[in-house]
Amino acid sequence: NIEYDKSGGLEICLGEEDYNNRVNFINETRKASRTGTYDCDMLQVNELQKMLPKIKLGKEVCGGSYCPHDGYVNPLNLVKALHKGFQLNGGIFKYGQFVDKIEFSSQIFSIYTEDFYFNSEKLVIASGLITKKLSEMVGLNVPVGPERGQILITERTKRILPLPAGRIRQNFDGSFLIGGSNEDVGYNLDTTVEVMQQMADRAIKIFPILKDLRLIRSWAALRVLSPDLHPVYIESEKCPGAFAVTSHSGVSLASLHSSYLGEWILQGHHKDKLEVFHPSRFDVP
Ligand SMILES: Cc1cc2nc3c(=O)[nH]c(=O)nc-3n(C[C@H](O)[C@H](O)[C@H](O)COP(=O)(O)OP(=O)(O)OC[C@H]3O[C@@H](n4cnc5c(N)ncnc54)[C@H](O)[C@@H]3O)c2cc1C
């Protein structure tokens, strides 16, 4: 059970600026879509409150948006399920092996780790922030960099939030997940009291009842971001058969990555549709 619930999702706005930013984001997303549509609507406070009968909104909430396509999934269970599916389909994992060299000769890749070396006709580089370094070995430039996000977890309580509300979600076990921050601090993985306070403060302004819950855990992790925050999917021209795949939102995009993207890599399908994710879009003078 991956604890997937396609409940729809909210973004809750505090203050006019927040609200206007959300309206602008929705308009920009509509403009960027092929069909000119984006199924996401702004709601007034009373409409939001009707959707959240068991948890009261704070006084500073001035509206929000609802998108029926959003939802929640337990990322740990999802990753376990993907591993299992991979192995059931004949995939083999070699844990703890760090690739440090890739060579290409006579249409064959040789991939070296400390203990092994592997040969293959195709190679997919999907190593998070290390994608940039490994991709250079097959003639690719994949510009990704880190962005720190801090996360807070509360103690468990009864289920009162029926759908994710932007940076506040209630897990299936009843704990609330609050976060994450967006910080440009390089590869620093510290948590900081100042940022944790800001996140907790905002969460309590949205749902005042959260002030009664104790925090039990916090951590920081690094997002893998391209300059325009969108995915990069590319096949090498210099070493055909080598692909680089990287995106933020690897959880939200998991179904695309495990279907559409696989069909592109294995059978060459959907090339025209994936062209917009080529990193040449960053080569502007
Ligand atoms: C605070 C925060 C909040 C987030 N929220 C969301 C969200 O709400 N929804 C969502 O969809 N996504 C979210 N994400 C992003 C999601 O977690 C990422 O998309 C995902 O972790 C990136 O996946 P990845 O597999 O590309 O990279 P990673 O998870 O970094 O995995 C890369 C893998 O490559 C391996 N590796 C690295 N170097 C080598 C090497 N030389 N040889 C072999 N293996 C190597 C690493 O060990 C690792 O296993 C969030 C991330 C953060 C930090």
PDB file of N, CA and C in Angstrom, residues 91-145:
ATOM      1  N   GLY A  91      15.074  -6.333 -13.168  1.00  0.00           N
ATOM      2  CA  GLY A  91      16.147  -5.399 -12.805  1.00  0.00           C
ATOM      3  C   GLY A  91      16.970  -5.930 -11.637  1.00  0.00           C
ATOM      4  N   ILE A  92      18.232  -5.549 -11.593  1.00  0.00           N
ATOM      5  CA  ILE A  92      19.112  -5.981 -10.489  1.00  0.00           C
ATOM      6  C   ILE A  92      19.725  -4.741  -9.847  1.00  0.00           C
ATOM      7  N   PHE A  93      19.623  -4.643  -8.521  1.00  0.00           N
ATOM      8  CA  PHE A  93      20.259  -3.529  -7.805  1.00  0.00           C
ATOM      9  C   PHE A  93      21.626  -3.944  -7.305  1.00  0.00           C
ATOM     10  N   LYS A  94      22.577  -3.045  -7.415  1.00  0.00           N
ATOM     11  CA  LYS A  94      23.872  -3.242  -6.752  1.00  0.00           C
ATOM     12  C   LYS A  94      24.002  -2.080  -5.782  1.00  0.00           C
ATOM     13  N   TYR A  95      23.717  -2.327  -4.519  1.00  0.00           N
ATOM     14  CA  TYR A  95      23.684  -1.246  -3.538  1.00  0.00           C
ATOM     15  C   TYR A  95      25.085  -0.718  -3.232  1.00  0.00           C
ATOM     16  N   GLY A  96      25.144   0.557  -2.881  1.00  0.00           N
ATOM     17  CA  GLY A  96      26.383   1.142  -2.361  1.00  0.00           C
ATOM     18  C   GLY A  96      27.507   1.222  -3.375  1.00  0.00           C
ATOM     19  N   GLN A  97      27.175   1.231  -4.661  1.00  0.00           N
ATOM     20  CA  GLN A  97      28.214   1.313  -5.692  1.00  0.00           C
ATOM     21  C   GLN A  97      28.197   2.705  -6.307  1.00  0.00           C
ATOM     22  N   PHE A  98      29.274   3.446  -6.136  1.00  0.00           N
ATOM     23  CA  PHE A  98      29.328   4.795  -6.698  1.00  0.00           C
ATOM     24  C   PHE A  98      30.112   4.801  -8.001  1.00  0.00           C
ATOM     25  N   VAL A  99      29.449   5.226  -9.060  1.00  0.00           N
ATOM     26  CA  VAL A  99      30.090   5.275 -10.377  1.00  0.00           C
ATOM     27  C   VAL A  99      31.117   6.398 -10.371  1.00  0.00           C
ATOM     28  N   ASP A 100      32.366   6.086 -10.763  1.00  0.00           N
ATOM     29  CA  ASP A 100      33.340   7.180 -10.832  1.00  0.00           C
ATOM     30  C   ASP A 100      33.938   7.364 -12.218  1.00  0.00           C
ATOM     31  N   LYS A 101      33.612   6.446 -13.140  1.00  0.00           N
ATOM     32  CA  LYS A 101      34.130   6.632 -14.509  1.00  0.00           C
ATOM     33  C   LYS A 101      33.174   5.981 -15.510  1.00  0.00           C
ATOM     34  N   ILE A 102      32.967   6.673 -16.633  1.00  0.00           N
ATOM     35  CA  ILE A 102      32.143   6.096 -17.710  1.00  0.00           C
ATOM     36  C   ILE A 102      32.930   6.245 -19.009  1.00  0.00           C
ATOM     37  N   GLU A 103      33.039   5.153 -19.761  1.00  0.00           N
ATOM     38  CA  GLU A 103      33.708   5.228 -21.071  1.00  0.00           C
ATOM     39  C   GLU A 103      32.737   4.752 -22.143  1.00  0.00           C
ATOM     40  N   PHE A 104      32.962   5.201 -23.385  1.00  0.00           N
ATOM     41  CA  PHE A 104      32.086   4.812 -24.499  1.00  0.00           C
ATOM     42  C   PHE A 104      32.961   4.446 -25.681  1.00  0.00           C
ATOM     43  N   SER A 105      32.813   3.208 -26.141  1.00  0.00           N
ATOM     44  CA  SER A 105      33.629   2.783 -27.273  1.00  0.00           C
ATOM     45  C   SER A 105      32.875   1.698 -28.031  1.00  0.00           C
ATOM     46  N   SER A 106      32.889   1.749 -29.366  1.00  0.00           N
ATOM     47  CA  SER A 106      32.181   0.784 -30.230  1.00  0.00           C
ATOM     48  C   SER A 106      30.731   0.608 -29.787  1.00  0.00           C
ATOM     49  N   GLN A 107      30.066   1.713 -29.495  1.00  0.00           N
ATOM     50  CA  GLN A 107      28.634   1.740 -29.109  1.00  0.00           C
ATOM     51  C   GLN A 107      28.354   1.054 -27.767  1.00  0.00           C
ATOM     52  N   ILE A 108      29.385   0.793 -26.982  1.00  0.00           N
ATOM     53  CA  ILE A 108      29.187   0.126 -25.682  1.00  0.00           C
ATOM     54  C   ILE A 108      29.699   1.048 -24.564  1.00  0.00           C
ATOM     55  N   PHE A 109      28.898   1.151 -23.496  1.00  0.00           N
ATOM     56  CA  PHE A 109      29.330   1.919 -22.322  1.00  0.00           C
ATOM     57  C   PHE A 109      30.029   0.997 -21.335  1.00  0.00           C
ATOM     58  N   SER A 110      31.113   1.476 -20.763  1.00  0.00           N
ATOM     59  CA  SER A 110      31.768   0.772 -19.653  1.00  0.00           C
ATOM     60  C   SER A 110      31.637   1.682 -18.442  1.00  0.00           C
ATOM     61  N   ILE A 111      31.034   1.143 -17.395  1.00  0.00           N
ATOM     62  CA  ILE A 111      30.708   1.955 -16.218  1.00  0.00           C
ATOM     63  C   ILE A 111      31.473   1.374 -15.037  1.00  0.00           C
ATOM     64  N   TYR A 112      32.290   2.214 -14.405  1.00  0.00           N
ATOM     65  CA  TYR A 112      33.183   1.720 -13.350  1.00  0.00           C
ATOM     66  C   TYR A 112      32.752   2.207 -11.976  1.00  0.00           C
ATOM     67  N   THR A 113      32.744   1.278 -11.014  1.00  0.00           N
ATOM     68  CA  THR A 113      32.621   1.656  -9.605  1.00  0.00           C
ATOM     69  C   THR A 113      33.879   1.117  -8.919  1.00  0.00           C
ATOM     70  N   GLU A 114      33.963   1.320  -7.614  1.00  0.00           N
ATOM     71  CA  GLU A 114      35.173   0.869  -6.917  1.00  0.00           C
ATOM     72  C   GLU A 114      35.349  -0.653  -7.043  1.00  0.00           C
ATOM     73  N   ASP A 115      34.216  -1.403  -6.963  1.00  0.00           N
ATOM     74  CA  ASP A 115      34.306  -2.869  -6.929  1.00  0.00           C
ATOM     75  C   ASP A 115      34.031  -3.567  -8.257  1.00  0.00           C
ATOM     76  N   PHE A 116      33.268  -2.923  -9.144  1.00  0.00           N
ATOM     77  CA  PHE A 116      32.803  -3.610 -10.350  1.00  0.00           C
ATOM     78  C   PHE A 116      33.021  -2.752 -11.576  1.00  0.00           C
ATOM     79  N   TYR A 117      32.853  -3.421 -12.741  1.00  0.00           N
ATOM     80  CA  TYR A 117      32.562  -2.596 -13.907  1.00  0.00           C
ATOM     81  C   TYR A 117      31.481  -3.277 -14.727  1.00  0.00           C
ATOM     82  N   PHE A 118      30.641  -2.473 -15.356  1.00  0.00           N
ATOM     83  CA  PHE A 118      29.465  -2.970 -16.062  1.00  0.00           C
ATOM     84  C   PHE A 118      29.551  -2.528 -17.521  1.00  0.00           C
ATOM     85  N   ASN A 119      29.014  -3.372 -18.421  1.00  0.00           N
ATOM     86  CA  ASN A 119      28.906  -2.984 -19.829  1.00  0.00           C
ATOM     87  C   ASN A 119      27.437  -2.865 -20.197  1.00  0.00           C
ATOM     88  N   SER A 120      27.119  -1.910 -21.064  1.00  0.00           N
ATOM     89  CA  SER A 120      25.729  -1.832 -21.529  1.00  0.00           C
ATOM     90  C   SER A 120      25.666  -1.040 -22.827  1.00  0.00           C
ATOM     91  N   GLU A 121      24.562  -1.256 -23.551  1.00  0.00           N
ATOM     92  CA  GLU A 121      24.352  -0.474 -24.780  1.00  0.00           C
ATOM     93  C   GLU A 121      23.596   0.803 -24.475  1.00  0.00           C
ATOM     94  N   LYS A 122      22.884   0.794 -23.342  1.00  0.00           N
ATOM     95  CA  LYS A 122      22.170   2.008 -22.926  1.00  0.00           C
ATOM     96  C   LYS A 122      22.550   2.339 -21.497  1.00  0.00           C
ATOM     97  N   LEU A 123      22.472   3.626 -21.194  1.00  0.00           N
ATOM     98  CA  LEU A 123      22.856   4.083 -19.860  1.00  0.00           C
ATOM     99  C   LEU A 123      21.946   5.243 -19.481  1.00  0.00           C
ATOM    100  N   VAL A 124      21.340   5.164 -18.304  1.00  0.00           N
ATOM    101  CA  VAL A 124      20.515   6.279 -17.833  1.00  0.00           C
ATOM    102  C   VAL A 124      21.175   6.858 -16.588  1.00  0.00           C
ATOM    103  N   ILE A 125      21.539   8.124 -16.661  1.00  0.00           N
ATOM    104  CA  ILE A 125      22.150   8.791 -15.508  1.00  0.00           C
ATOM    105  C   ILE A 125      21.036   9.532 -14.768  1.00  0.00           C
ATOM    106  N   ALA A 126      20.765   9.093 -13.544  1.00  0.00           N
ATOM    107  CA  ALA A 126      19.687   9.696 -12.741  1.00  0.00           C
ATOM    108  C   ALA A 126      20.200   9.753 -11.305  1.00  0.00           C
ATOM    109  N   SER A 127      21.270  10.509 -11.103  1.00  0.00           N
ATOM    110  CA  SER A 127      21.957  10.472  -9.808  1.00  0.00           C
ATOM    111  C   SER A 127      21.827  11.796  -9.063  1.00  0.00           C
ATOM    112  N   GLY A 128      20.642  12.393  -9.148  1.00  0.00           N
ATOM    113  CA  GLY A 128      20.372  13.610  -8.374  1.00  0.00           C
ATOM    114  C   GLY A 128      21.378  14.706  -8.693  1.00  0.00           C
ATOM    115  N   LEU A 129      21.966  15.279  -7.636  1.00  0.00           N
ATOM    116  CA  LEU A 129      22.894  16.400  -7.839  1.00  0.00           C
ATOM    117  C   LEU A 129      24.201  15.968  -8.510  1.00  0.00           C
ATOM    118  N   ILE A 130      24.464  14.657  -8.531  1.00  0.00           N
ATOM    119  CA  ILE A 130      25.701  14.167  -9.165  1.00  0.00           C
ATOM    120  C   ILE A 130      25.483  13.945 -10.669  1.00  0.00           C
ATOM    121  N   THR A 131      24.235  14.118 -11.119  1.00  0.00           N
ATOM    122  CA  THR A 131      23.927  13.941 -12.546  1.00  0.00           C
ATOM    123  C   THR A 131      24.810  14.839 -13.410  1.00  0.00           C
ATOM    124  N   LYS A 132      25.057  16.055 -12.923  1.00  0.00           N
ATOM    125  CA  LYS A 132      25.872  17.006 -13.699  1.00  0.00           C
ATOM    126  C   LYS A 132      27.257  16.412 -13.975  1.00  0.00           C
ATOM    127  N   LYS A 133      27.882  15.896 -12.902  1.00  0.00           N
ATOM    128  CA  LYS A 133      29.256  15.384 -13.033  1.00  0.00           C
ATOM    129  C   LYS A 133      29.299  14.136 -13.932  1.00  0.00           C
ATOM    130  N   LEU A 134      28.379  13.194 -13.712  1.00  0.00           N
ATOM    131  CA  LEU A 134      28.415  11.955 -14.500  1.00  0.00           C
ATOM    132  C   LEU A 134      28.033  12.219 -15.962  1.00  0.00           C
ATOM    133  N   SER A 135      27.127  13.176 -16.182  1.00  0.00           N
ATOM    134  CA  SER A 135      26.692  13.468 -17.553  1.00  0.00           C
ATOM    135  C   SER A 135      27.829  14.033 -18.396  1.00  0.00           C
ATOM    136  N   GLU A 136      28.708  14.798 -17.745  1.00  0.00           N
ATOM    137  CA  GLU A 136      29.847  15.360 -18.492  1.00  0.00           C
ATOM    138  C   GLU A 136      30.691  14.248 -19.114  1.00  0.00           C
ATOM    139  N   MET A 137      30.690  13.068 -18.478  1.00  0.00           N
ATOM    140  CA  MET A 137      31.497  11.950 -18.988  1.00  0.00           C
ATOM    141  C   MET A 137      30.938  11.382 -20.293  1.00  0.00           C
ATOM    142  N   VAL A 138      29.679  11.726 -20.623  1.00  0.00           N
ATOM    143  CA  VAL A 138      29.110  11.280 -21.904  1.00  0.00           C
ATOM    144  C   VAL A 138      28.745  12.490 -22.770  1.00  0.00           C
ATOM    145  N   GLY A 139      29.450  13.594 -22.529  1.00  0.00           N
ATOM    146  CA  GLY A 139      29.321  14.768 -23.397  1.00  0.00           C
ATOM    147  C   GLY A 139      28.072  15.597 -23.179  1.00  0.00           C
ATOM    148  N   LEU A 140      27.478  15.504 -21.992  1.00  0.00           N
ATOM    149  CA  LEU A 140      26.251  16.271 -21.741  1.00  0.00           C
ATOM    150  C   LEU A 140      26.492  17.370 -20.716  1.00  0.00           C
ATOM    151  N   ASN A 141      25.754  18.470 -20.900  1.00  0.00           N
ATOM    152  CA  ASN A 141      25.790  19.529 -19.897  1.00  0.00           C
ATOM    153  C   ASN A 141      24.404  19.597 -19.258  1.00  0.00           C
ATOM    154  N   VAL A 142      24.302  19.135 -18.025  1.00  0.00           N
ATOM    155  CA  VAL A 142      23.010  19.131 -17.321  1.00  0.00           C
ATOM    156  C   VAL A 142      23.138  20.045 -16.101  1.00  0.00           C
ATOM    157  N   PRO A 143      22.703  21.293 -16.238  1.00  0.00           N
ATOM    158  CA  PRO A 143      22.939  22.254 -15.159  1.00  0.00           C
ATOM    159  C   PRO A 143      21.938  22.099 -14.014  1.00  0.00           C
ATOM    160  N   VAL A 144      22.329  21.352 -12.988  1.00  0.00           N
ATOM    161  CA  VAL A 144      21.466  21.266 -11.800  1.00  0.00           C
ATOM    162  C   VAL A 144      22.259  21.713 -10.576  1.00  0.00           C
ATOM    163  N   GLY A 145      21.544  22.263  -9.610  1.00  0.00           N
ATOM    164  CA  GLY A 145      22.195  22.719  -8.387  1.00  0.00           C
ATOM    165  C   GLY A 145      21.292  22.485  -7.188  1.00  0.00           C
TER     166      GLY A 145
END
